[in-house]
Amino acid sequence: MAQRRSSKAAATADKISGLPEDVLCHILSLFTTKEAVATSILSKRLSHLWRYLNNIDFTDIEVYSSESNSRFNDSVYSVLVSRDTAAATGSHFINSFSLDIEYDSNIFFSIFMWDYSDLDDGIVPILPIAIFTCKTLVSLDLRHFSDDSLTIELFKSLSFPNLIRADITQSMCRYFPLKALSTSNFLCLDTFLLYTQARDVYQVSQPQSPYENIPIFHNLTYLELHNSWHLILQVLHHCPKLQNLKIYEESYAAMGIEDNQENWVDPEFVPQCFLSHLRTYTILNNAGPQSQLMLGKYILKNANSLQTMTISSESEKRKLSECPKASATCQLLVNDPGLWKQYSLSW
């Protein structure tokens, strides 16, 4: 009976081996990297195909001891070295690389410290440095990274010429080269520390503007900021095609700014996106009602194509409904907790 089962399994494996290579690669792509590698023992034909997979992922990894760290290093290193050897003979490039790891920070070192140049020193590398200057990357999501010199140096070297979307949710944007994001059309930045740094520059009276190095985001249509109007107005001048703006207002008290109308100053020039592109404006987490009101009035007065404005309260709605507007079709949305109410603005 056992021999019959073995023969049946061998026959099934032979049928699979007879499939075209692209079909086999597609089947393997449905498995995790660990599962795909495990198929190499089923037949000689399958022994190498996992090396050509375009998506590499390591999920549910736990590293809580030196032994498990060593096993992780050995296995991932083996996969990547085998993968790179195969890719060197063809056009099987990596489309995505994913790590999902639970680890003890005292045991497991930052992946940014691993580099192929360490091979000569006998240190096990994991990620090639080319990952951080990827010319074909279209989506970037960064969060929970440390504030250390290694991270800062890494960020300075980032270059993504084809980037479409970036989500940077850790408050470390002051170290991030915005030029690396200039091709994106969807951008989310938590820029509270960027603003704090700018305020410090102002306080020590250094003549150079903290915003001079902001690049022009020629393709950007969606922008989400966690900041005050001080930075927002500066950034808008660098987003000529912006269509959707969302702001999560930070606490003015935390930034040491008094929230009053005297703090508001109309920009000398109207941002280009206001003239024909801006469609929606949303502000959430109301923490500075006076400055929020002034910014809302300014946008209503100058955004010719604005379709909707979403604010935080009924009282803001009443005040803004009395303001002049550039767009005859603009609607005001009030963000009540747990409830959205829509109002048409008609003056």
Short mmCIF file of C-alpha atoms in Angstrom, two decimals:
data_model
loop_
_atom_site.label_atom_id
_atom_site.label_comp_id
_atom_site.label_asym_id
_atom_site.label_seq_id
_atom_site.Cartn_x
_atom_site.Cartn_y
_atom_site.Cartn_z
CA MET A 1 0.00 0.00 0.00
CA ALA A 2 2.80 2.42 0.95
CA GLN A 3 4.62 1.64 -2.30
CA ARG A 4 1.44 2.33 -4.29
CA ARG A 5 1.02 5.74 -2.61
CA SER A 6 4.65 6.56 -3.32
CA SER A 7 4.21 5.68 -6.98
CA LYS A 8 1.06 7.81 -7.20
CA ALA A 9 2.85 10.81 -5.64
CA ALA A 10 5.75 10.38 -8.05
CA ALA A 11 3.36 10.30 -11.01
CA THR A 12 1.67 13.50 -9.80
CA ALA A 13 5.06 15.18 -9.39
CA ASP A 14 6.00 14.11 -12.95
CA LYS A 15 2.80 15.70 -14.31
CA ILE A 16 3.61 18.96 -12.51
CA SER A 17 7.17 18.89 -13.81
CA GLY A 18 5.83 18.67 -17.34
CA LEU A 19 4.09 22.06 -17.13
CA PRO A 20 5.64 25.11 -18.83
CA GLU A 21 8.09 27.10 -16.71
CA ASP A 22 5.95 30.25 -16.59
CA VAL A 23 2.98 28.20 -15.32
CA LEU A 24 5.12 26.58 -12.64
CA CYS A 25 6.49 29.98 -11.57
CA HIS A 26 2.93 31.30 -11.31
CA ILE A 27 1.93 28.36 -9.12
CA LEU A 28 4.95 28.89 -6.87
CA SER A 29 4.11 32.59 -6.58
CA LEU A 30 0.93 31.61 -4.70
CA PHE A 31 3.04 30.21 -1.85
CA THR A 32 5.14 31.99 0.74
CA THR A 33 8.86 32.00 0.03
CA LYS A 34 9.41 29.29 2.65
CA GLU A 35 6.76 27.06 1.05
CA ALA A 36 8.09 27.71 -2.46
CA VAL A 37 11.60 26.69 -1.43
CA ALA A 38 10.20 23.51 0.16
CA THR A 39 8.80 22.40 -3.23
CA SER A 40 12.36 21.97 -4.52
CA ILE A 41 12.46 18.44 -3.07
CA LEU A 42 9.44 17.28 -5.09
CA SER A 43 11.24 16.98 -8.41
CA LYS A 44 14.42 17.94 -10.19
CA ARG A 45 12.46 20.37 -12.36
CA LEU A 46 11.22 22.26 -9.31
CA SER A 47 14.58 22.33 -7.56
CA HIS A 48 15.56 25.72 -9.02
CA LEU A 49 12.37 27.49 -10.13
CA TRP A 50 11.73 29.18 -6.77
CA ARG A 51 14.85 31.26 -7.44
CA TYR A 52 13.02 33.10 -10.21
CA LEU A 53 10.11 34.32 -8.08
CA ASN A 54 9.50 38.06 -8.33
CA ASN A 55 8.03 38.45 -4.84
CA ILE A 56 10.11 37.50 -1.80
CA ASP A 57 8.39 37.41 1.58
CA PHE A 58 9.31 36.09 4.99
CA THR A 59 6.31 36.06 7.32
CA ASP A 60 5.63 35.03 10.91
CA ILE A 61 9.35 35.03 11.79
CA GLU A 62 10.24 35.01 15.50
CA VAL A 63 13.76 35.90 16.62
CA TYR A 64 14.11 35.76 20.41
CA SER A 65 17.45 34.00 20.84
CA SER A 66 20.91 33.92 19.31
CA GLU A 67 20.13 30.48 17.88
CA SER A 68 16.94 31.60 16.13
CA ASN A 69 18.73 34.71 14.87
CA SER A 70 21.45 32.51 13.39
CA ARG A 71 18.89 30.24 11.72
CA PHE A 72 17.08 33.25 10.31
CA ASN A 73 20.31 34.72 8.94
CA ASP A 74 21.34 31.42 7.37
CA SER A 75 17.99 30.74 5.71
CA VAL A 76 17.36 34.24 4.36
CA TYR A 77 20.96 34.62 3.24
CA SER A 78 20.75 31.30 1.40
CA VAL A 79 17.55 32.35 -0.38
CA LEU A 80 18.92 35.73 -1.44
CA VAL A 81 22.28 34.44 -2.62
CA SER A 82 20.59 31.68 -4.64
CA ARG A 83 18.08 34.22 -5.93
CA ASP A 84 20.77 36.69 -7.01
CA THR A 85 22.75 33.95 -8.78
CA ALA A 86 19.67 33.01 -10.80
CA ALA A 87 18.72 36.62 -11.54
CA ALA A 88 22.21 37.33 -12.86
CA THR A 89 21.56 34.92 -15.74
CA GLY A 90 18.22 36.38 -16.80
CA SER A 91 15.65 39.12 -16.20
CA HIS A 92 13.98 37.74 -13.07
CA PHE A 93 14.00 40.90 -10.96
CA ILE A 94 12.48 41.28 -7.49
CA ASN A 95 9.18 43.17 -7.54
CA SER A 96 8.65 43.15 -3.79
CA PHE A 97 10.59 42.16 -0.68
CA SER A 98 8.73 41.75 2.61
CA LEU A 99 9.84 40.93 6.16
CA ASP A 100 7.39 40.29 9.01
CA ILE A 101 9.44 39.64 12.14
CA GLU A 102 8.89 39.57 15.89
CA TYR A 103 12.24 40.04 17.57
CA ASP A 104 14.17 40.95 20.68
CA SER A 105 16.07 44.16 19.94
CA ASN A 106 18.96 42.92 22.07
CA ILE A 107 19.37 39.90 19.79
CA PHE A 108 18.27 40.99 16.34
CA PHE A 109 20.19 43.78 14.58
CA SER A 110 18.67 46.34 12.25
CA ILE A 111 18.31 45.08 8.68
CA PHE A 112 19.83 48.34 7.54
CA MET A 113 23.15 47.15 8.98
CA TRP A 114 23.34 44.16 6.63
CA ASP A 115 25.28 44.63 3.43
CA TYR A 116 26.91 42.29 0.94
CA SER A 117 30.21 44.10 1.42
CA ASP A 118 30.38 42.40 4.85
CA LEU A 119 30.86 38.98 3.25
CA ASP A 120 34.64 39.26 3.28
CA ASP A 121 34.54 39.86 7.03
CA GLY A 122 32.55 36.68 7.65
CA ILE A 123 29.42 38.58 8.73
CA VAL A 124 26.18 37.17 7.35
CA PRO A 125 24.48 39.78 5.13
CA ILE A 126 20.79 39.88 4.30
CA LEU A 127 19.75 42.80 2.09
CA PRO A 128 21.70 44.18 -0.87
CA ILE A 129 22.29 47.93 -0.77
CA ALA A 130 20.55 48.21 -4.16
CA ILE A 131 17.21 47.90 -2.36
CA PHE A 132 17.72 51.43 -1.01
CA THR A 133 18.35 52.98 -4.46
CA CYS A 134 15.68 51.02 -6.29
CA LYS A 135 14.93 52.58 -9.69
CA THR A 136 11.67 50.66 -10.17
CA LEU A 137 10.03 51.15 -6.74
CA VAL A 138 6.51 52.62 -7.04
CA SER A 139 5.21 52.38 -3.45
CA LEU A 140 7.00 53.22 -0.19
CA ASP A 141 5.62 52.80 3.34
CA LEU A 142 7.96 53.62 6.25
CA ARG A 143 7.10 53.54 9.94
CA HIS A 144 8.69 52.90 13.33
CA PHE A 145 12.27 53.58 12.34
CA SER A 146 14.86 54.68 14.88
CA ASP A 147 16.42 58.11 15.32
CA ASP A 148 20.08 57.20 14.95
CA SER A 149 23.02 58.12 12.75
CA LEU A 150 22.73 54.94 10.69
CA THR A 151 19.12 55.65 9.78
CA ILE A 152 19.92 59.27 8.94
CA GLU A 153 22.77 58.26 6.64
CA LEU A 154 20.55 55.67 4.99
CA PHE A 155 17.82 58.21 4.28
CA LYS A 156 20.30 60.60 2.70
CA SER A 157 21.11 57.96 0.09
CA LEU A 158 17.50 57.16 -0.89
CA SER A 159 16.63 57.58 -4.56
CA PHE A 160 13.33 56.42 -6.10
CA PRO A 161 12.93 58.02 -9.56
CA ASN A 162 9.68 56.14 -10.36
CA LEU A 163 7.99 56.45 -6.96
CA ILE A 164 4.21 56.92 -7.15
CA ARG A 165 3.10 56.72 -3.52
CA ALA A 166 4.84 57.34 -0.19
CA ASP A 167 3.50 56.95 3.36
CA ILE A 168 5.94 58.11 6.04
CA THR A 169 4.15 57.90 9.36
CA GLN A 170 6.96 58.19 11.86
CA SER A 171 7.74 61.76 12.97
CA MET A 172 11.23 61.72 11.46
CA CYS A 173 10.69 63.63 8.22
CA ARG A 174 13.39 66.17 9.03
CA TYR A 175 15.92 63.46 8.14
CA PHE A 176 14.16 62.35 4.98
CA PRO A 177 15.29 63.79 1.62
CA LEU A 178 12.08 65.16 0.10
CA LYS A 179 13.81 65.14 -3.27
CA ALA A 180 13.58 61.33 -3.18
CA LEU A 181 9.76 61.68 -3.10
CA SER A 182 9.41 64.38 -5.77
CA THR A 183 7.97 62.01 -8.42
CA SER A 184 5.13 60.69 -6.23
CA ASN A 185 1.49 61.60 -6.80
CA PHE A 186 0.22 60.39 -3.40
CA LEU A 187 2.09 61.62 -0.34
CA CYS A 188 1.44 61.27 3.40
CA LEU A 189 3.89 62.95 5.75
CA ASP A 190 3.88 63.34 9.51
CA THR A 191 5.84 66.59 9.53
CA PHE A 192 5.54 67.81 13.10
CA LEU A 193 9.28 67.47 13.72
CA LEU A 194 10.04 69.10 10.39
CA TYR A 195 8.06 72.11 11.58
CA THR A 196 9.76 72.07 14.99
CA GLN A 197 13.14 72.08 13.30
CA ALA A 198 12.08 75.00 11.13
CA ARG A 199 10.91 76.94 14.18
CA ASP A 200 14.27 76.34 15.86
CA VAL A 201 16.03 77.71 12.79
CA TYR A 202 13.88 80.81 13.01
CA GLN A 203 14.56 81.28 16.72
CA VAL A 204 18.33 81.27 16.27
CA SER A 205 17.92 83.84 13.46
CA GLN A 206 19.70 81.92 10.74
CA PRO A 207 19.06 83.69 7.42
CA GLN A 208 18.53 80.59 5.27
CA SER A 209 14.89 79.65 4.84
CA PRO A 210 14.10 76.13 6.15
CA TYR A 211 11.89 75.59 3.08
CA GLU A 212 14.38 76.46 0.34
CA ASN A 213 15.26 72.82 -0.31
CA ILE A 214 11.68 71.59 -0.79
CA PRO A 215 11.51 70.16 -4.34
CA ILE A 216 8.70 70.74 -6.83
CA PHE A 217 6.24 67.82 -6.72
CA HIS A 218 5.15 67.95 -10.37
CA ASN A 219 2.98 64.80 -10.23
CA LEU A 220 1.50 65.15 -6.75
CA THR A 221 -2.32 65.07 -6.67
CA TYR A 222 -2.93 63.93 -3.06
CA LEU A 223 -1.19 65.38 -0.02
CA GLU A 224 -1.77 64.51 3.63
CA LEU A 225 0.04 66.54 6.28
CA HIS A 226 0.18 66.48 10.06
CA ASN A 227 1.12 70.06 10.70
CA SER A 228 0.15 73.72 11.03
CA TRP A 229 -0.70 76.23 8.34
CA HIS A 230 2.81 77.72 8.58
CA LEU A 231 4.33 74.75 6.77
CA ILE A 232 1.25 73.90 4.72
CA LEU A 233 1.26 77.18 2.81
CA GLN A 234 4.96 76.80 2.07
CA VAL A 235 4.52 73.26 0.78
CA LEU A 236 1.51 74.13 -1.40
CA HIS A 237 3.67 76.42 -3.52
CA HIS A 238 5.65 73.31 -4.48
CA CYS A 239 2.61 71.21 -5.52
CA PRO A 240 1.32 72.81 -8.76
CA LYS A 241 -1.11 69.97 -9.64
CA LEU A 242 -2.45 69.17 -6.17
CA GLN A 243 -6.11 68.09 -6.22
CA ASN A 244 -6.75 66.75 -2.71
CA LEU A 245 -5.40 68.22 0.54
CA LYS A 246 -5.97 66.64 3.96
CA ILE A 247 -4.60 68.13 7.18
CA TYR A 248 -4.45 66.59 10.64
CA GLU A 249 -4.04 69.69 12.78
CA GLU A 250 -1.52 69.35 15.59
CA SER A 251 -1.86 71.00 18.98
CA TYR A 252 -0.84 74.65 18.83
CA ALA A 253 0.01 74.60 22.52
CA ALA A 254 2.49 71.79 21.92
CA MET A 255 4.19 73.89 19.24
CA GLY A 256 4.36 76.97 21.44
CA ILE A 257 2.16 79.02 19.09
CA GLU A 258 -0.67 81.26 20.20
CA ASP A 259 -3.76 80.49 18.17
CA ASN A 260 -5.21 83.82 17.07
CA GLN A 261 -5.94 85.74 13.90
CA GLU A 262 -2.93 87.99 14.40
CA ASN A 263 -0.69 85.00 13.67
CA TRP A 264 -2.22 84.62 10.22
CA VAL A 265 -0.52 86.29 7.26
CA ASP A 266 -1.89 85.91 3.73
CA PRO A 267 0.78 84.56 1.37
CA GLU A 268 2.23 87.06 -1.08
CA PHE A 269 1.38 84.74 -3.99
CA VAL A 270 -1.55 82.33 -4.35
CA PRO A 271 -0.36 78.71 -4.76
CA GLN A 272 -0.63 77.58 -8.37
CA CYS A 273 -2.74 74.54 -7.47
CA PHE A 274 -5.49 76.88 -6.19
CA LEU A 275 -6.00 78.39 -9.64
CA SER A 276 -7.26 75.28 -11.44
CA HIS A 277 -6.50 71.99 -9.66
CA LEU A 278 -7.47 71.84 -5.97
CA ARG A 279 -10.76 69.91 -5.63
CA THR A 280 -11.04 68.86 -1.97
CA TYR A 281 -9.79 70.24 1.33
CA THR A 282 -10.18 68.38 4.63
CA ILE A 283 -8.99 69.35 8.10
CA LEU A 284 -9.38 66.97 11.04
CA ASN A 285 -8.53 66.98 14.76
CA ASN A 286 -9.39 70.59 15.34
CA ALA A 287 -6.73 72.02 17.67
CA GLY A 288 -6.42 75.60 16.43
CA PRO A 289 -9.88 76.99 15.57
CA GLN A 290 -8.82 80.56 14.73
CA SER A 291 -5.97 79.63 12.43
CA GLN A 292 -8.06 76.84 10.92
CA LEU A 293 -10.77 79.39 10.17
CA MET A 294 -8.32 81.79 8.53
CA LEU A 295 -6.83 79.02 6.38
CA GLY A 296 -10.33 77.89 5.39
CA LYS A 297 -11.30 81.44 4.41
CA TYR A 298 -8.13 81.81 2.36
CA ILE A 299 -8.75 78.56 0.47
CA LEU A 300 -12.40 79.42 -0.19
CA LYS A 301 -11.43 82.83 -1.51
CA ASN A 302 -8.72 81.57 -3.87
CA ALA A 303 -9.42 77.94 -4.88
CA ASN A 304 -11.28 78.34 -8.18
CA SER A 305 -12.10 74.65 -8.68
CA LEU A 306 -12.81 73.62 -5.08
CA GLN A 307 -15.66 71.11 -4.86
CA THR A 308 -15.76 70.23 -1.15
CA MET A 309 -14.33 71.56 2.09
CA THR A 310 -14.54 69.34 5.17
CA ILE A 311 -14.08 70.98 8.59
CA SER A 312 -14.57 70.04 12.21
CA SER A 313 -17.60 71.80 13.64
CA GLU A 314 -20.96 73.44 13.04
CA SER A 315 -19.66 76.78 14.30
CA GLU A 316 -16.90 76.77 11.69
CA LYS A 317 -19.51 76.02 9.05
CA ARG A 318 -21.57 79.04 10.04
CA LYS A 319 -18.56 81.35 9.95
CA LEU A 320 -17.24 80.06 6.64
CA SER A 321 -20.67 80.22 5.01
CA GLU A 322 -20.45 84.01 5.26
CA CYS A 323 -17.10 84.21 3.44
CA PRO A 324 -16.58 85.03 -0.25
CA LYS A 325 -15.70 82.07 -2.43
CA ALA A 326 -13.97 81.54 -5.76
CA SER A 327 -15.85 78.35 -6.68
CA ALA A 328 -19.60 78.62 -7.23
CA THR A 329 -20.12 74.86 -6.82
CA CYS A 330 -18.24 74.35 -3.54
CA GLN A 331 -19.96 72.34 -0.81
CA LEU A 332 -19.17 72.37 2.88
CA LEU A 333 -18.95 69.07 4.80
CA VAL A 334 -19.01 69.08 8.59
CA ASN A 335 -17.17 66.26 10.31
CA ASP A 336 -19.37 65.51 13.32
CA PRO A 337 -18.03 62.62 15.48
CA GLY A 338 -19.53 59.47 13.96
CA LEU A 339 -21.67 61.48 11.55
CA TRP A 340 -21.13 63.33 8.29
CA LYS A 341 -23.46 66.20 7.39
CA GLN A 342 -23.40 67.88 4.02
CA TYR A 343 -24.27 71.48 3.31
CA SER A 344 -24.36 73.41 0.05
CA LEU A 345 -22.67 76.76 0.17
CA SER A 346 -24.72 79.35 -1.67
CA TRP A 347 -23.87 83.01 -1.45
#
